[in-house]
Coordinates of C-alpha atoms and ligand atoms in Angstrom, one line a residue:
M27 CA 14.0 85.7 15.1
E28 CA 13.5 86.3 18.8
V29 CA 10.1 87.4 20.0
L30 CA 11.2 87.4 23.7
T31 CA 14.5 88.1 25.3
A32 CA 15.2 88.3 29.1
F33 CA 18.6 89.2 30.6
D34 CA 19.8 89.2 34.2
V35 CA 16.3 89.0 35.7
C36 CA 16.5 89.0 39.5
K37 CA 13.7 88.6 42.0
A38 CA 13.7 88.1 45.8
Y39 CA 10.9 87.4 48.1
G40 CA 12.0 89.1 51.3
N41 CA 15.7 88.2 51.6
R42 CA 15.3 85.0 49.6
M43 CA 16.7 85.2 46.0
V44 CA 14.3 83.3 43.8
L45 CA 15.6 84.5 40.4
D46 CA 19.3 85.0 40.1
H47 CA 20.3 86.7 36.9
M48 CA 17.9 84.5 34.8
A49 CA 18.4 84.7 31.1
F50 CA 16.0 83.3 28.4
D51 CA 15.0 83.8 24.8
L52 CA 12.1 82.5 22.7
K53 CA 12.0 82.4 18.9
K54 CA 9.1 82.8 16.5
G55 CA 7.3 79.5 16.0
E56 CA 9.3 77.8 18.7
I57 CA 8.1 75.6 21.6
H58 CA 10.6 76.1 24.4
A59 CA 10.3 74.2 27.7
I60 CA 11.7 75.3 31.0
L61 CA 12.6 72.4 33.3
G62 CA 13.6 72.5 36.9
R63 CA 12.9 70.9 40.2
N64 CA 10.0 72.2 42.4
G65 CA 10.8 75.6 43.7
A66 CA 13.5 76.4 41.0
G67 CA 11.6 79.7 40.2
K68 CA 9.8 78.7 36.9
T69 CA 6.4 80.1 37.9
T70 CA 7.9 83.3 39.3
F71 CA 9.8 83.8 36.0
I72 CA 6.6 83.2 33.9
K73 CA 4.6 85.7 36.1
I74 CA 7.3 88.3 35.5
L75 CA 7.3 87.6 31.7
S76 CA 3.5 88.0 31.8
A77 CA 3.8 91.5 33.5
L78 CA 1.8 90.1 36.4
L79 CA 4.7 90.4 38.8
A80 CA 7.5 93.0 39.0
K81 CA 11.1 92.0 38.8
D82 CA 13.8 93.6 41.0
S83 CA 16.3 94.1 38.2
G84 CA 17.2 92.9 34.7
A85 CA 15.6 93.5 31.3
V86 CA 12.7 91.8 29.4
R87 CA 11.7 92.7 25.8
I88 CA 8.7 91.0 24.2
G89 CA 7.6 91.7 20.6
G90 CA 9.8 94.7 20.5
Y91 CA 8.4 96.3 23.7
D92 CA 10.1 96.8 27.0
I93 CA 8.2 95.2 29.9
D94 CA 8.8 98.1 32.2
R95 CA 7.6 100.7 29.7
D96 CA 4.8 98.9 27.9
P97 CA 3.3 96.3 30.2
V98 CA -0.2 96.8 28.8
R99 CA 0.9 96.2 25.2
I100 CA 2.8 93.2 26.2
R101 CA -0.2 91.7 28.0
R102 CA -2.1 91.9 24.7
L103 CA 0.6 89.8 23.0
I104 CA 0.4 86.9 25.4
G105 CA -1.9 84.2 26.6
Y106 CA -1.2 82.6 30.0
V107 CA -2.3 79.3 31.5
G108 CA -1.3 79.4 35.2
Q109 CA -1.6 76.6 37.8
D110 CA -4.6 78.2 39.4
T111 CA -7.3 76.7 37.1
E112 CA -10.2 77.3 39.5
R113 CA -9.8 81.0 39.5
S114 CA -9.2 81.4 35.7
A115 CA -12.9 81.5 34.7
Y116 CA -16.3 82.4 36.1
A117 CA -17.8 79.5 38.0
R118 CA -21.5 80.0 37.2
L119 CA -21.0 80.8 33.5
T120 CA -20.8 77.9 31.0
A121 CA -17.6 77.2 29.2
R122 CA -19.0 78.9 26.0
E123 CA -20.2 82.0 28.0
N124 CA -16.8 82.3 29.6
L125 CA -15.0 82.0 26.2
L126 CA -17.4 84.6 24.7
F127 CA -16.7 86.9 27.6
F128 CA -12.9 86.7 27.4
G129 CA -13.0 86.9 23.6
R130 CA -15.0 90.2 23.8
L131 CA -12.6 91.5 26.5
R132 CA -9.7 90.9 24.0
G133 CA -11.6 92.9 21.4
M134 CA -12.5 90.0 19.1
K135 CA -15.6 90.0 16.9
E136 CA -18.5 87.8 17.9
D137 CA -18.3 85.5 14.7
Q138 CA -14.6 85.3 15.1
I139 CA -14.9 84.1 18.7
R140 CA -17.6 81.5 17.7
T141 CA -15.5 80.1 14.9
R142 CA -12.5 79.8 17.2
I143 CA -14.6 78.1 19.9
T144 CA -16.0 75.6 17.3
N145 CA -12.5 74.8 15.9
M146 CA -10.7 74.5 19.2
S147 CA -13.5 72.5 20.9
T148 CA -13.5 70.0 17.9
D149 CA -9.7 69.7 18.2
L150 CA -9.8 69.1 21.9
G151 CA -13.0 66.9 22.0
F152 CA -14.8 69.5 24.1
Q153 CA -17.9 70.1 22.0
D154 CA -20.3 68.4 24.4
K155 CA -19.0 70.3 27.4
L156 CA -19.3 73.9 26.0
D157 CA -22.7 74.4 27.6
T158 CA -21.8 73.1 31.0
P159 CA -21.3 75.6 33.8
F160 CA -17.5 75.9 34.6
M161 CA -18.1 74.8 38.2
H162 CA -19.7 71.5 37.0
L163 CA -16.7 70.6 34.8
S164 CA -14.2 68.0 36.0
G165 CA -10.7 69.2 36.9
G166 CA -9.3 68.1 33.5
Q167 CA -12.2 69.7 31.6
K168 CA -11.6 73.0 33.5
Q169 CA -8.0 72.9 32.5
T170 CA -8.9 72.2 28.8
M171 CA -11.2 75.2 28.9
V172 CA -8.5 77.4 30.4
I173 CA -6.1 76.4 27.6
M174 CA -8.8 77.3 25.1
R175 CA -9.2 80.7 26.8
A176 CA -5.4 81.3 26.4
L177 CA -5.3 80.4 22.7
L178 CA -8.7 82.0 21.8
H179 CA -7.3 85.4 20.5
E180 CA -4.3 83.7 18.9
P181 CA -1.7 85.6 20.9
M182 CA 1.8 85.8 19.6
I183 CA 3.2 84.0 22.7
V184 CA 1.5 81.5 25.0
Y185 CA 2.9 80.6 28.4
L186 CA 1.7 77.3 29.8
D187 CA 2.6 76.4 33.4
E188 CA 2.2 72.5 33.5
P189 CA -0.5 72.5 30.8
T190 CA -1.5 68.8 31.0
K191 CA -1.5 68.4 34.7
G192 CA -4.6 66.4 35.7
L193 CA -5.5 65.5 32.1
D194 CA -6.1 62.0 31.1
P195 CA -3.7 60.5 28.5
L196 CA -6.2 61.0 25.6
V197 CA -6.9 64.7 26.4
S198 CA -3.2 65.3 27.0
A199 CA -2.4 64.0 23.5
Q200 CA -5.1 66.3 22.1
V201 CA -3.7 69.3 23.9
R202 CA -0.2 68.5 22.7
N203 CA -1.4 68.2 19.1
C204 CA -3.3 71.5 19.5
L205 CA -0.1 73.2 20.8
K206 CA 2.1 71.8 18.0
D207 CA -0.4 73.0 15.5
Y208 CA -0.5 76.4 17.1
A209 CA 3.3 76.8 16.9
R210 CA 4.1 75.0 13.6
N211 CA 1.1 76.1 11.5
K212 CA 0.3 79.5 13.0
G213 CA 3.9 80.5 13.6
K214 CA 3.2 81.4 17.3
S215 CA 5.6 80.8 20.2
I216 CA 5.1 78.7 23.3
L217 CA 6.9 78.6 26.6
L218 CA 5.9 75.8 28.8
T219 CA 6.9 74.2 32.0
S220 CA 6.3 70.5 32.7
H221 CA 7.4 67.7 35.0
I222 CA 6.3 65.1 32.4
L223 CA 9.5 64.6 30.5
S224 CA 8.1 62.5 27.7
E225 CA 5.8 65.4 27.0
V226 CA 8.7 67.8 26.9
E227 CA 10.6 65.5 24.5
D228 CA 7.5 65.2 22.3
L229 CA 6.7 69.0 22.2
S230 CA 9.8 71.0 22.6
D231 CA 12.2 72.5 20.0
R232 CA 14.4 73.7 22.8
V233 CA 14.8 73.0 26.5
S234 CA 16.3 75.3 29.2
L235 CA 17.3 73.8 32.5
M236 CA 16.8 76.0 35.5
R237 CA 18.3 75.5 39.0
H238 CA 18.2 77.9 42.0
G239 CA 16.7 80.7 39.9
A240 CA 19.2 80.6 37.0
R241 CA 19.4 79.0 33.6
I242 CA 22.2 76.4 33.7
Q243 CA 21.8 74.8 30.3
S244 CA 19.9 75.5 27.1
G245 CA 19.7 73.5 23.8
T246 CA 17.7 71.0 21.8
V247 CA 16.9 67.7 23.5
L248 CA 19.5 66.2 21.1
E249 CA 22.2 68.6 22.3
L250 CA 21.4 67.9 25.9
R251 CA 21.5 64.2 25.2
K252 CA 25.1 64.6 23.9
Q253 CA 26.1 66.1 27.2
A254 CA 24.9 63.1 29.1
K255 CA 27.5 61.2 31.1
A256 CA 26.1 57.9 29.8
S257 CA 24.0 56.9 26.8
E258 CA 22.8 53.4 27.7
F259 CA 21.5 52.0 31.0
I260 CA 21.4 48.6 32.6
D261 CA 18.6 48.5 35.1
M262 CA 18.5 45.9 37.9
P263 CA 16.2 45.5 40.9
K264 CA 18.0 46.7 44.0
S265 CA 16.7 43.7 46.0
D266 CA 18.7 41.4 43.6
L267 CA 22.0 43.1 44.5
P268 CA 23.9 42.6 47.8
A269 CA 25.5 45.9 49.1
A270 CA 29.0 44.6 48.3
T271 CA 28.0 43.9 44.7
Q272 CA 26.4 47.3 44.4
D273 CA 29.8 48.8 45.5
R274 CA 31.8 46.8 43.0
L275 CA 29.5 47.6 40.2
S276 CA 29.6 51.3 40.9
Q277 CA 33.4 51.2 40.9
L278 CA 33.6 49.7 37.4
P279 CA 35.5 52.0 35.0
Q280 CA 32.8 51.1 32.3
V281 CA 30.1 52.5 34.6
A282 CA 29.9 56.3 34.3
F283 CA 26.8 57.0 36.3
V284 CA 24.6 55.2 38.9
T285 CA 21.2 56.4 39.8
E286 CA 18.4 55.0 41.8
R287 CA 14.8 55.1 40.5
E288 CA 12.5 57.3 42.6
D289 CA 10.8 54.5 44.5
G290 CA 14.3 53.0 45.4
A291 CA 13.4 49.7 43.8
V292 CA 15.7 49.8 40.7
L293 CA 19.4 50.7 40.3
S294 CA 20.4 52.1 36.9
Y295 CA 24.0 51.7 35.7
G296 CA 24.8 54.2 33.0
V297 CA 27.5 53.1 30.5
Y298 CA 28.8 54.5 27.2
Q299 CA 29.2 51.2 25.3
V300 CA 26.4 48.8 26.0
W301 CA 28.3 45.5 25.2
E302 CA 31.4 46.5 27.0
G303 CA 29.4 47.7 30.0
M304 CA 27.2 44.7 30.1
E305 CA 30.2 42.3 29.9
A306 CA 31.9 44.1 32.9
I307 CA 28.6 44.0 34.9
L308 CA 28.0 40.3 34.1
Q309 CA 31.6 39.5 35.2
V310 CA 31.0 41.1 38.6
L311 CA 27.6 39.3 39.0
R312 CA 29.3 35.9 38.1
E313 CA 32.2 36.5 40.5
D314 CA 29.8 37.4 43.3
D315 CA 27.5 34.5 42.4
V316 CA 24.5 36.9 42.1
R317 CA 21.5 36.3 39.9
A318 CA 19.8 39.5 39.0
T319 CA 17.2 40.2 36.3
F320 CA 18.4 43.1 34.2
R321 CA 17.0 45.2 31.4
H322 CA 18.9 47.4 28.9
R323 CA 17.4 50.7 27.8
S324 CA 18.6 53.9 26.1
L325 CA 18.9 57.3 27.7
A326 CA 15.6 59.0 28.5
L327 CA 15.1 62.7 29.4
E328 CA 14.4 61.6 33.0
D329 CA 18.0 60.4 33.2
L330 CA 19.2 63.8 31.9
F331 CA 17.1 65.5 34.5
V332 CA 18.8 63.6 37.3
M333 CA 22.2 64.0 35.8
L334 CA 22.0 67.7 35.2
L335 CA 19.6 68.9 37.9
G336 CA 19.3 66.1 40.4
E337 CA 20.6 66.4 44.0
K338 CA 22.1 63.0 43.5
E339 CA 24.6 64.6 41.2
E340 CA 26.0 66.3 44.3
D341 CA 25.6 63.3 46.4
S342 CA 28.6 61.4 44.8
L343 CA 26.4 58.6 43.5
E344 CA 27.8 59.8 40.2
R345 CA 31.5 59.5 39.4
A346 CA 33.2 61.4 36.7
R347 CA 34.5 59.1 34.0
A348 CA 38.3 59.2 34.0
Ligands
ATP1 N1 4.5 85.0 46.8 C1 5.6 84.4 47.3 N2 6.1 84.8 48.5 C2 7.2 84.2 49.0 N3 7.9 83.1 48.4 C3 7.4 82.7 47.3 C4 6.2 83.3 46.7 N4 6.0 82.6 45.5 C5 6.9 81.7 45.4 N5 7.8 81.7 46.4 C6 9.0 80.8 46.6 O1 9.8 81.0 45.5 C7 10.5 79.8 45.1 C8 10.2 79.6 43.6 O2 8.8 79.3 43.5 P1 8.2 79.0 42.0 O3 6.7 78.8 42.2 O4 8.6 80.1 41.1 O5 8.9 77.7 41.6 P2 8.6 76.6 40.5 O6 9.9 76.3 39.8 O7 7.5 77.1 39.6 O8 8.1 75.4 41.3 P3 7.0 74.2 40.9 O9 7.7 73.3 39.9 O10 6.8 73.5 42.2 O11 5.8 74.8 40.4 C9 9.9 78.8 46.0 O12 10.8 78.5 47.0 C10 8.6 79.4 46.6 O13 8.4 78.9 47.9

């Protein structure tokens, strides 16, 4: 059952189209991640879904309400964790005072707020920070408190814009467990954006890929994996491969996709059949008398990101498999 549907949502800043007929839906109890490169329009879209920013056209329904007719009711149904953590709480109040204040504002009873604070702070290892003024918390601790603020009144839908940005690995894992529990055991829905693809893979039931303000793909991580142009990768240090060998390898019919790791140090050759691919690659290395260290690995969400969203896709590094 859908708790949120959005159709044909358009938004321009001046004459720059940022959302171009964006469509999206969120089901009850679902964690749905929106992925896209910087500037794809994710934050703008979430602000529109939160009734914080007006769209130019299109339709959004949340919990049976239309966002143009019932923005106030819709705001009551959602919790929002934006990227501006600093301005999401009162600096001089302690974390507990902030949470009590926002809970009261949401119409919660005092004992209900206190119980939620105790439970969430235990889950997130935040008990000993509750009485620290917000301004004296570290960046990660502030972020944790802002997440608690969003979940406090147990809203039907929570939007999280890069929720674990700036958190250490332990706290990130606690936040992820807390979010999973919120969706799986309380039946709530979560929309998140993240650039940490392992996190998306761990958390999400569904993923939507966004490019230039529009959704270009949607599905489970498994479904997206099936669309990949290659399923196995042979990684080799670029410095081990002369340019001529790189050319020959990229021309191999067994190689469906070539990508370069962000730092430019490693080339990844995507193949369908690992043995067949490896044999062909080794043959070229032998013929060119090149000694290269190489590593085999299976497809990661990062590879999908480059294949489906990356600029390299348009750069002809990738060749369609005949
Ligand atoms: N208030 C604004 N006025 C003008 N342009 C804006 C405004 N807010 C965002 N933009 C532009 O709209 C585009 C989409 O921005 P948005 O923040 O929605 O992207 P995003 O996908 O969330 O990016 P990121 O992953 O970097 O957070 C960007 O090019 C941005 O510069």
